Short mmCIF file of C-alpha atoms and ligand atoms in Angstrom, two decimals:
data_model
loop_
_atom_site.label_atom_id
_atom_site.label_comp_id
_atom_site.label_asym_id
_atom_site.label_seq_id
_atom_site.Cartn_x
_atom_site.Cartn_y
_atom_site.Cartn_z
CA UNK A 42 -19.82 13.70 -12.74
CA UNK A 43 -17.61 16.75 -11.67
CA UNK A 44 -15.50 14.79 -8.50
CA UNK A 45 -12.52 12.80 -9.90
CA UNK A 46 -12.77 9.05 -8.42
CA UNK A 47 -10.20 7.17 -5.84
CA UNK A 48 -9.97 3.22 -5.86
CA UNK A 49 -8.17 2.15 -2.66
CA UNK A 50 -7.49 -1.40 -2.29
CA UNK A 51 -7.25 -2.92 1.35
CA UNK A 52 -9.46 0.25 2.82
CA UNK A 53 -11.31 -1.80 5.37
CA UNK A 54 -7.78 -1.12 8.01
CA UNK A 55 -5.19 1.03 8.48
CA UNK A 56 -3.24 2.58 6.42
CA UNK A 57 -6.01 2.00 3.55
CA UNK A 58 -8.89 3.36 5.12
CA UNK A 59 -6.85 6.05 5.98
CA UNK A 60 -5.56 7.29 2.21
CA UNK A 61 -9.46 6.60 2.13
CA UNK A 62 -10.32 9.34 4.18
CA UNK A 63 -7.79 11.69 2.52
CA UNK A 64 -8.84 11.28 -0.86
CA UNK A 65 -12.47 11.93 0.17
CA UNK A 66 -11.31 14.98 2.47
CA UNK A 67 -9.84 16.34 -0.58
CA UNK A 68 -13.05 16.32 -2.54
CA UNK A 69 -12.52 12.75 -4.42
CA UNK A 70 -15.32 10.51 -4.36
CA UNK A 71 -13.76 6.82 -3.11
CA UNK A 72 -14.34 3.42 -4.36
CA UNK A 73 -13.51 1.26 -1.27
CA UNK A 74 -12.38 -2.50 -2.29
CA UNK A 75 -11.04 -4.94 0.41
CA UNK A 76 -12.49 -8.49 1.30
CA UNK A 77 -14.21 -7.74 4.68
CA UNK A 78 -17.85 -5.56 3.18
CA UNK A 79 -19.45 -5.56 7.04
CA UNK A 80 -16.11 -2.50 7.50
CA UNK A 81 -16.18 -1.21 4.02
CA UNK A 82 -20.15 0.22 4.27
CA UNK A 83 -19.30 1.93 7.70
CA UNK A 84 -16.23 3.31 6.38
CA UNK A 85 -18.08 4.46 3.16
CA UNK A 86 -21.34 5.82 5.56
CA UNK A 87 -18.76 7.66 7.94
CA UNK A 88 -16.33 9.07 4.73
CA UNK A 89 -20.05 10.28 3.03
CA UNK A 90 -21.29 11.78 6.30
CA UNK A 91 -18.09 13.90 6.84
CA UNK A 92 -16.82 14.79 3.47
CA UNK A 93 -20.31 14.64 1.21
CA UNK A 94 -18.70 12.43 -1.85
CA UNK A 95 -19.79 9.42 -3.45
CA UNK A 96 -18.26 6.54 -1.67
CA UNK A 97 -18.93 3.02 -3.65
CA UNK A 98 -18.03 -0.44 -1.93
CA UNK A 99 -16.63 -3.36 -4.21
CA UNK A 100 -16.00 -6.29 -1.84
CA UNK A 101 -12.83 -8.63 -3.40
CA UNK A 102 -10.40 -11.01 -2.51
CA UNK A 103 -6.87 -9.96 -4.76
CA UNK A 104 -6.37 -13.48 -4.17
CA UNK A 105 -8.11 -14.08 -6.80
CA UNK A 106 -6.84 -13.46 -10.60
CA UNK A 107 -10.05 -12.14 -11.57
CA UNK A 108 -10.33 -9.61 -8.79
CA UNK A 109 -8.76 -6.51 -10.79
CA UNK A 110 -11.11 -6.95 -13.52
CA UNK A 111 -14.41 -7.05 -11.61
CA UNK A 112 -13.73 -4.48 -9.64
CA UNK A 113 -13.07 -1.94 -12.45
CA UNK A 114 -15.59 -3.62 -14.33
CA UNK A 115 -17.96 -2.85 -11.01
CA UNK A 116 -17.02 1.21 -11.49
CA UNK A 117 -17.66 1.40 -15.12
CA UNK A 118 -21.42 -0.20 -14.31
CA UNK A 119 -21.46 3.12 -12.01
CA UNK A 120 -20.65 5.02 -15.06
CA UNK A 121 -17.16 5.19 -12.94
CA UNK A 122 -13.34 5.22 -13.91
CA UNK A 123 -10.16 5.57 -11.63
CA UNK A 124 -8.13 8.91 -11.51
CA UNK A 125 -6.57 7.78 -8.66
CA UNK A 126 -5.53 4.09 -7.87
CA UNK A 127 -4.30 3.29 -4.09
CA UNK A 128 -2.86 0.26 -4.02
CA UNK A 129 -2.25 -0.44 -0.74
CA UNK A 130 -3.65 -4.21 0.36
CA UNK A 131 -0.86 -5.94 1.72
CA UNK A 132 0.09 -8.12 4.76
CA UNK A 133 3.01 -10.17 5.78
CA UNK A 134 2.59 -13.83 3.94
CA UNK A 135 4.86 -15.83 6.54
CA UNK A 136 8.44 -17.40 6.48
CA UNK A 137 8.54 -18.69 2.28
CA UNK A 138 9.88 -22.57 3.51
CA UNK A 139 7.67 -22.55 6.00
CA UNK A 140 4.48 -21.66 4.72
CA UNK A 141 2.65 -23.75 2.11
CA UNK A 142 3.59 -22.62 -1.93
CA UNK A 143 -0.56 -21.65 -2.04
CA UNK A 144 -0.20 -18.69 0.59
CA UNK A 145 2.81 -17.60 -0.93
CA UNK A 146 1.43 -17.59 -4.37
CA UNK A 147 -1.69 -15.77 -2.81
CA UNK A 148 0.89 -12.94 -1.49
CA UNK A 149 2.22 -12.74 -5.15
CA UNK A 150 -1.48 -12.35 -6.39
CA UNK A 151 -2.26 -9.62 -3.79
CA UNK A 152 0.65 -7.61 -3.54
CA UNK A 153 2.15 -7.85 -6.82
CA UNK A 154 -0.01 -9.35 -9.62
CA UNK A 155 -3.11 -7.12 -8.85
CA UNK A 156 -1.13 -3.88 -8.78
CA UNK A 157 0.58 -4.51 -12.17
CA UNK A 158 -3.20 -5.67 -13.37
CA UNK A 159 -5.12 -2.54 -11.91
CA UNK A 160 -2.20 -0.52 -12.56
CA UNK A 161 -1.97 -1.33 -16.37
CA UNK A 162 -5.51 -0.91 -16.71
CA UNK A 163 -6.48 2.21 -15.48
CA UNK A 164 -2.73 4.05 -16.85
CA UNK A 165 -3.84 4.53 -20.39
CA UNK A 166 -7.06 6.60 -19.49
CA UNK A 167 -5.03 8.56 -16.96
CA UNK A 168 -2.71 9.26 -19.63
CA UNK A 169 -5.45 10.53 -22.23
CA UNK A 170 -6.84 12.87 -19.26
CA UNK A 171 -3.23 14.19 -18.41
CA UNK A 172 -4.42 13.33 -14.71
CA UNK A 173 -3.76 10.45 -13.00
CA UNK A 174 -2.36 9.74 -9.30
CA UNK A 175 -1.61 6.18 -8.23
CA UNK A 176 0.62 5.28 -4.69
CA UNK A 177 2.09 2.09 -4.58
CA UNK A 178 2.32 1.04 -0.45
CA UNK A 179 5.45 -0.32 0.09
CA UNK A 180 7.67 -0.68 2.53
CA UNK A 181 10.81 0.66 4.38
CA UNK A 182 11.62 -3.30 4.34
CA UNK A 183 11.69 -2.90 0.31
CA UNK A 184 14.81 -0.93 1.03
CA UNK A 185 16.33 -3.48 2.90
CA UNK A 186 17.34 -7.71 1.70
CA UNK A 187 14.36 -9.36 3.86
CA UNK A 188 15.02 -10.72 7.27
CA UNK A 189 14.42 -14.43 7.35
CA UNK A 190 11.34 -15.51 7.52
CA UNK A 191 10.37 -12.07 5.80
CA UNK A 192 11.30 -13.24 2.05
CA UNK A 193 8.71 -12.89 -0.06
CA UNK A 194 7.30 -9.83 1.67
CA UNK A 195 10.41 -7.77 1.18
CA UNK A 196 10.99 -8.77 -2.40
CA UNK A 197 7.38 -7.76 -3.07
CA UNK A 198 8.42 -3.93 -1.66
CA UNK A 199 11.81 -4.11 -3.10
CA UNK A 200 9.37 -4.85 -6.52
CA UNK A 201 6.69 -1.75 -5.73
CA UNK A 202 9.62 0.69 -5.22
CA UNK A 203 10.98 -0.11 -8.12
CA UNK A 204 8.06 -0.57 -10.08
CA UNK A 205 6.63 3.54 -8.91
CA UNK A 206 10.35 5.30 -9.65
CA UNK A 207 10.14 3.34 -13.45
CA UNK A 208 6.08 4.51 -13.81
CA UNK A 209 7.11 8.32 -12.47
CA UNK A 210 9.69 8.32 -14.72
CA UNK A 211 7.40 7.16 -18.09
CA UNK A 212 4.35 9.36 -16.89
CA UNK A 213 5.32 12.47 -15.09
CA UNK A 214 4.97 14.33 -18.50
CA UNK A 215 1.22 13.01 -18.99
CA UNK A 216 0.23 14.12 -15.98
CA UNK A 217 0.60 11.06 -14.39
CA UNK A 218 2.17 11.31 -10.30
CA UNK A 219 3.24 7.67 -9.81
CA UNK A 220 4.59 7.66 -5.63
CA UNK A 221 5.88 4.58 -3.77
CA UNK A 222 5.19 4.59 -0.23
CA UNK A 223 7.86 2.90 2.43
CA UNK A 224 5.95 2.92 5.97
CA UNK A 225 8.15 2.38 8.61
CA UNK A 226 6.14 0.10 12.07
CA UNK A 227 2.94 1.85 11.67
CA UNK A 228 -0.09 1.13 14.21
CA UNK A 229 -2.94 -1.14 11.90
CA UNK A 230 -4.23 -4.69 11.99
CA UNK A 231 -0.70 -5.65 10.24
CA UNK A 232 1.13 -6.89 13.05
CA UNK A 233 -1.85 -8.85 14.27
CA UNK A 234 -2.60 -10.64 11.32
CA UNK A 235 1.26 -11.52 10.58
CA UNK A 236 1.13 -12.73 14.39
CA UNK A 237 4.04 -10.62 15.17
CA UNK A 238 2.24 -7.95 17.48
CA UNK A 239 3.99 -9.07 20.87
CA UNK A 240 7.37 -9.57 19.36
CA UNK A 241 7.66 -6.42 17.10
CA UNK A 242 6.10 -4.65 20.41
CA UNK A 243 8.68 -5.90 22.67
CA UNK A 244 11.36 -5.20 20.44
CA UNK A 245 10.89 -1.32 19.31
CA UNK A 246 10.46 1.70 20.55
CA UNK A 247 7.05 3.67 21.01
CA UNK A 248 9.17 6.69 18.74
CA UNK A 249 9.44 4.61 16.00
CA UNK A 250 5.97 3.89 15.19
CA UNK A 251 3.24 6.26 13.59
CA UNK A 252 -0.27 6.37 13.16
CA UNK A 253 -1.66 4.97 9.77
CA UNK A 254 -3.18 8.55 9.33
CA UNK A 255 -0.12 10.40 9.21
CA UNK A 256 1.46 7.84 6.87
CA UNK A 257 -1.36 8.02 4.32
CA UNK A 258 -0.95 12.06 4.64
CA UNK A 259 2.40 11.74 4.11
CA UNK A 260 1.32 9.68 0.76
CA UNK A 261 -1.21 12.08 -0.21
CA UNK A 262 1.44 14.50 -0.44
CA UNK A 263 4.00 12.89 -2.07
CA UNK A 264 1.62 11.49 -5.35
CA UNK A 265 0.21 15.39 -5.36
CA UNK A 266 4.10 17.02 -5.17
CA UNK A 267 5.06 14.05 -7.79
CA UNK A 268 7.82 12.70 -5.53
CA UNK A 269 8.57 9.26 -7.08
CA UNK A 270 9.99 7.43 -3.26
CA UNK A 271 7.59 8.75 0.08
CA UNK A 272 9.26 7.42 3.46
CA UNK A 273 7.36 8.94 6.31
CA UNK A 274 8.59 9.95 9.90
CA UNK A 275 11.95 11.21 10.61
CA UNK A 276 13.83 7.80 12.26
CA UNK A 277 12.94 6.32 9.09
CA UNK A 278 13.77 8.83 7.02
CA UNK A 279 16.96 8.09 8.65
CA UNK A 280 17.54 4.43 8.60
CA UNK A 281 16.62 4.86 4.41
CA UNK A 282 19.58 7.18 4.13
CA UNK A 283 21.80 5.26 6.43
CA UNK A 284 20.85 2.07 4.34
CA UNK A 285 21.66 4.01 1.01
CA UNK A 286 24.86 5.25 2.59
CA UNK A 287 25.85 1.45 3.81
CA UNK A 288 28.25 -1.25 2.10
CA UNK A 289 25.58 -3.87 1.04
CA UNK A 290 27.62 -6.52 3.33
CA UNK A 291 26.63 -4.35 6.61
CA UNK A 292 23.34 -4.38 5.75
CA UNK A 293 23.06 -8.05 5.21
CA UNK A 294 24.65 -8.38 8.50
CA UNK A 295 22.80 -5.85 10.56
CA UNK A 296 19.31 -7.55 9.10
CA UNK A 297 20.73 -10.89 10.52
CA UNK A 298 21.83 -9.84 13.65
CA UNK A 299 18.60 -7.87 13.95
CA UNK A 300 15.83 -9.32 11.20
CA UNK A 301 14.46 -11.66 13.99
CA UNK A 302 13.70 -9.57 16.63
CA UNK A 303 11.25 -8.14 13.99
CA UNK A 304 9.05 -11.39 12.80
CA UNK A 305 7.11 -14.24 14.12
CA UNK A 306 9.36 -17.71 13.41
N1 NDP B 447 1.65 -1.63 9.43
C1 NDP B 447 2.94 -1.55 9.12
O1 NDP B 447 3.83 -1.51 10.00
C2 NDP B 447 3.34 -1.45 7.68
C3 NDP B 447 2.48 -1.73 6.64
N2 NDP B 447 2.92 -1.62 5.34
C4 NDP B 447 2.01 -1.92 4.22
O2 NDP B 447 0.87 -1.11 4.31
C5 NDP B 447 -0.20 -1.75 3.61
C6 NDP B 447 -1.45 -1.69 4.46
O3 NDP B 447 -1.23 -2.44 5.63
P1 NDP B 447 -1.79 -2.02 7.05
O4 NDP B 447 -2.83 -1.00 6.92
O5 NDP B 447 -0.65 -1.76 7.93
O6 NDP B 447 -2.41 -3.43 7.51
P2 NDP B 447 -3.90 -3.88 7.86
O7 NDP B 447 -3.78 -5.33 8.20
O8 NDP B 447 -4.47 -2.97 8.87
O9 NDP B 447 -4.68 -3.70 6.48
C7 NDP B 447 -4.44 -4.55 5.39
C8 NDP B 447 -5.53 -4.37 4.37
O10 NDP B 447 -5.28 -5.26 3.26
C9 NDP B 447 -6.48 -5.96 2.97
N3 NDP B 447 -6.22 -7.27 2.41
C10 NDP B 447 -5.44 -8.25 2.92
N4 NDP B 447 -5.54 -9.35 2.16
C11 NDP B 447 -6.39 -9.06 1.15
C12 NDP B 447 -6.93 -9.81 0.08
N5 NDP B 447 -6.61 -11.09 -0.13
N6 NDP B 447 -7.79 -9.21 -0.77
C13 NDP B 447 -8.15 -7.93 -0.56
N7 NDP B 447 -7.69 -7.16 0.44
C14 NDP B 447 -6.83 -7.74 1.29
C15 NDP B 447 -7.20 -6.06 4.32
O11 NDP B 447 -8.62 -6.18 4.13
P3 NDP B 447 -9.51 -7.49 4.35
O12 NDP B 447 -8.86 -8.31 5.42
O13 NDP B 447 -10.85 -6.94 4.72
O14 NDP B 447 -9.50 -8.15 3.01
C16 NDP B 447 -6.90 -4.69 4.92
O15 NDP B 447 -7.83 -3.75 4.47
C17 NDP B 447 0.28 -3.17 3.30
O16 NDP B 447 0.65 -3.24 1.94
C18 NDP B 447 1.50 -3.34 4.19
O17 NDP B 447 2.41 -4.23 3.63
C19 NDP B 447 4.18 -1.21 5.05
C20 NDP B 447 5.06 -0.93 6.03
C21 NDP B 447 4.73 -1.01 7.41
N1 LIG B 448 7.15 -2.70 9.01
C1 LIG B 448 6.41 -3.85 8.72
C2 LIG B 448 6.26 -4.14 7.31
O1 LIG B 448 6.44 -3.52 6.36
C3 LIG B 448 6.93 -5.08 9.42
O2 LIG B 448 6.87 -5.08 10.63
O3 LIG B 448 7.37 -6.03 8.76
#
């Protein structure tokens, strides 16, 4: 098989099925994983009608500990491994007293656990090919402490950020581009499954959201330049450097002043 292989988790939406579409635009076949199948087959029919790759679909719930290891184990039975790894599935667990410890622990599994597993597993091969891309999605709010009721979805980013710069750093002489990803608001099913859609709406400006499209480009380009940190669109390009620039108590204070405007409690 000549085409090198992307795995995208959480391609049935948004910002997933859109790295989706890049990948296969630039001549990578796809492996599509994400729980909903019904969206995953019309994403892989439309991605093999327009770009002519191999598109395989490996329904999976992160959730679950065992996820990461069939789903690789569901490539190699197509003779398949990962050159590129997306990891990307992600979604807003809920205010961390509020919520039972189950969900949270399920946000842990999806966001964190399954990207260290899938992460650790496909790395050495990359490493022996001296080719290997993998983007961590994570989150402009990984830059910042979480607004209440955003805990353990911030500290998950703040994690992934961290988590890419320390991977670049080990691999970028193998071969290896390891990118994290900080979206800003960016139109998907996000802010409908976190409940927030109305609120988040009501609160920000039209300027300051993108299209999931333009984020994953912005991705693509970033894991092929070898840039370690990705924030896409110019306002938050801005707030990352004002943040940087800021005494830590200013932050804390602007994220309480203005942290609920942005969630669902
Ligand atoms: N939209 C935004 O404003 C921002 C989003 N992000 C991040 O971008 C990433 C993508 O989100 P986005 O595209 O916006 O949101 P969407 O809700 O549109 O997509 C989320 C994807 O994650 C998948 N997913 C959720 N739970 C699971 C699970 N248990 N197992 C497997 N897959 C799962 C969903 O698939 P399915 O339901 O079929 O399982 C879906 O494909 C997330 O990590 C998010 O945190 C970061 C900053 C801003
Ligand atoms: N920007 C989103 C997440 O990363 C949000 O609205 O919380």
């Amino acid at each position: 098989m000549d085409r090198k292989l992307a795995l995208v988790t959480g391609a049935s939406a948004g910002i997933g099925a859109a790295f989706a579409r890049i990948f296969a635009s630039h001549g990578y076949d796809v492996a599509l994983t994400a729980r909903r199948s019904d969206r995953l087959e019309r994403l892989a029919e439309d991605i093999r009608l327009r770009h002519g790759v191999e598109t395989l679909v490996l329904p999976a719930d992160l959730a679950r500990p065992e996820a990461p290891g069939e789903i690789l184990a569901g490539l190699e039975a197509h003779g398949r491994a990962v050159d590129a790894l997306v990891n990307n599935a992600g979604y807003s667990p809920g205010g961390f007293t509020e919520t039972a410890w189950e969900e949270q622990q399920a946000a842990l599994q999806v966001m964190l656990v399954s990207v260290c597993e899938l992460t650790h597993r496909v790395l050495p091969r990359m490493v022996e090919e001296r080719f290997g891309r993998i983007v961590n999605v994570a989150s402009l709010a990984g830059l910042l402490p979480g607004a209440a009721g955003n805990t353990l979805y911030a500290a998950t980013k703040s994690f992934l950020i961290r988590f890419s710069q320390s991977l670049h750093l080990e691999n970028q002489a193998h071969g290896v581009h390891v990118s994290a990803l900080c979206p800003g608001f960016t139109y998907s099913e996000f802010h409908d499954v976190s409940g927030a859609r109305e609120r988040v709406t009501a609160a920000t400006p039209e300027w300051l959201w993108q299209g999931a499209d333009e984020v994953a480009a912005v991705g693509y380009e970033a894991v092929e330049a070898g840039r370690a940190l990705a924030v896409p669109g110019a306002p938050n390009k801005a707030i990352a450097a004002a943040v940087r620039l800021m005494p830590e108590e200013w932050t804390l204070s602007l994220v309480a002043n203005q942290g609920g405007r942005f969630r669902k409690l």
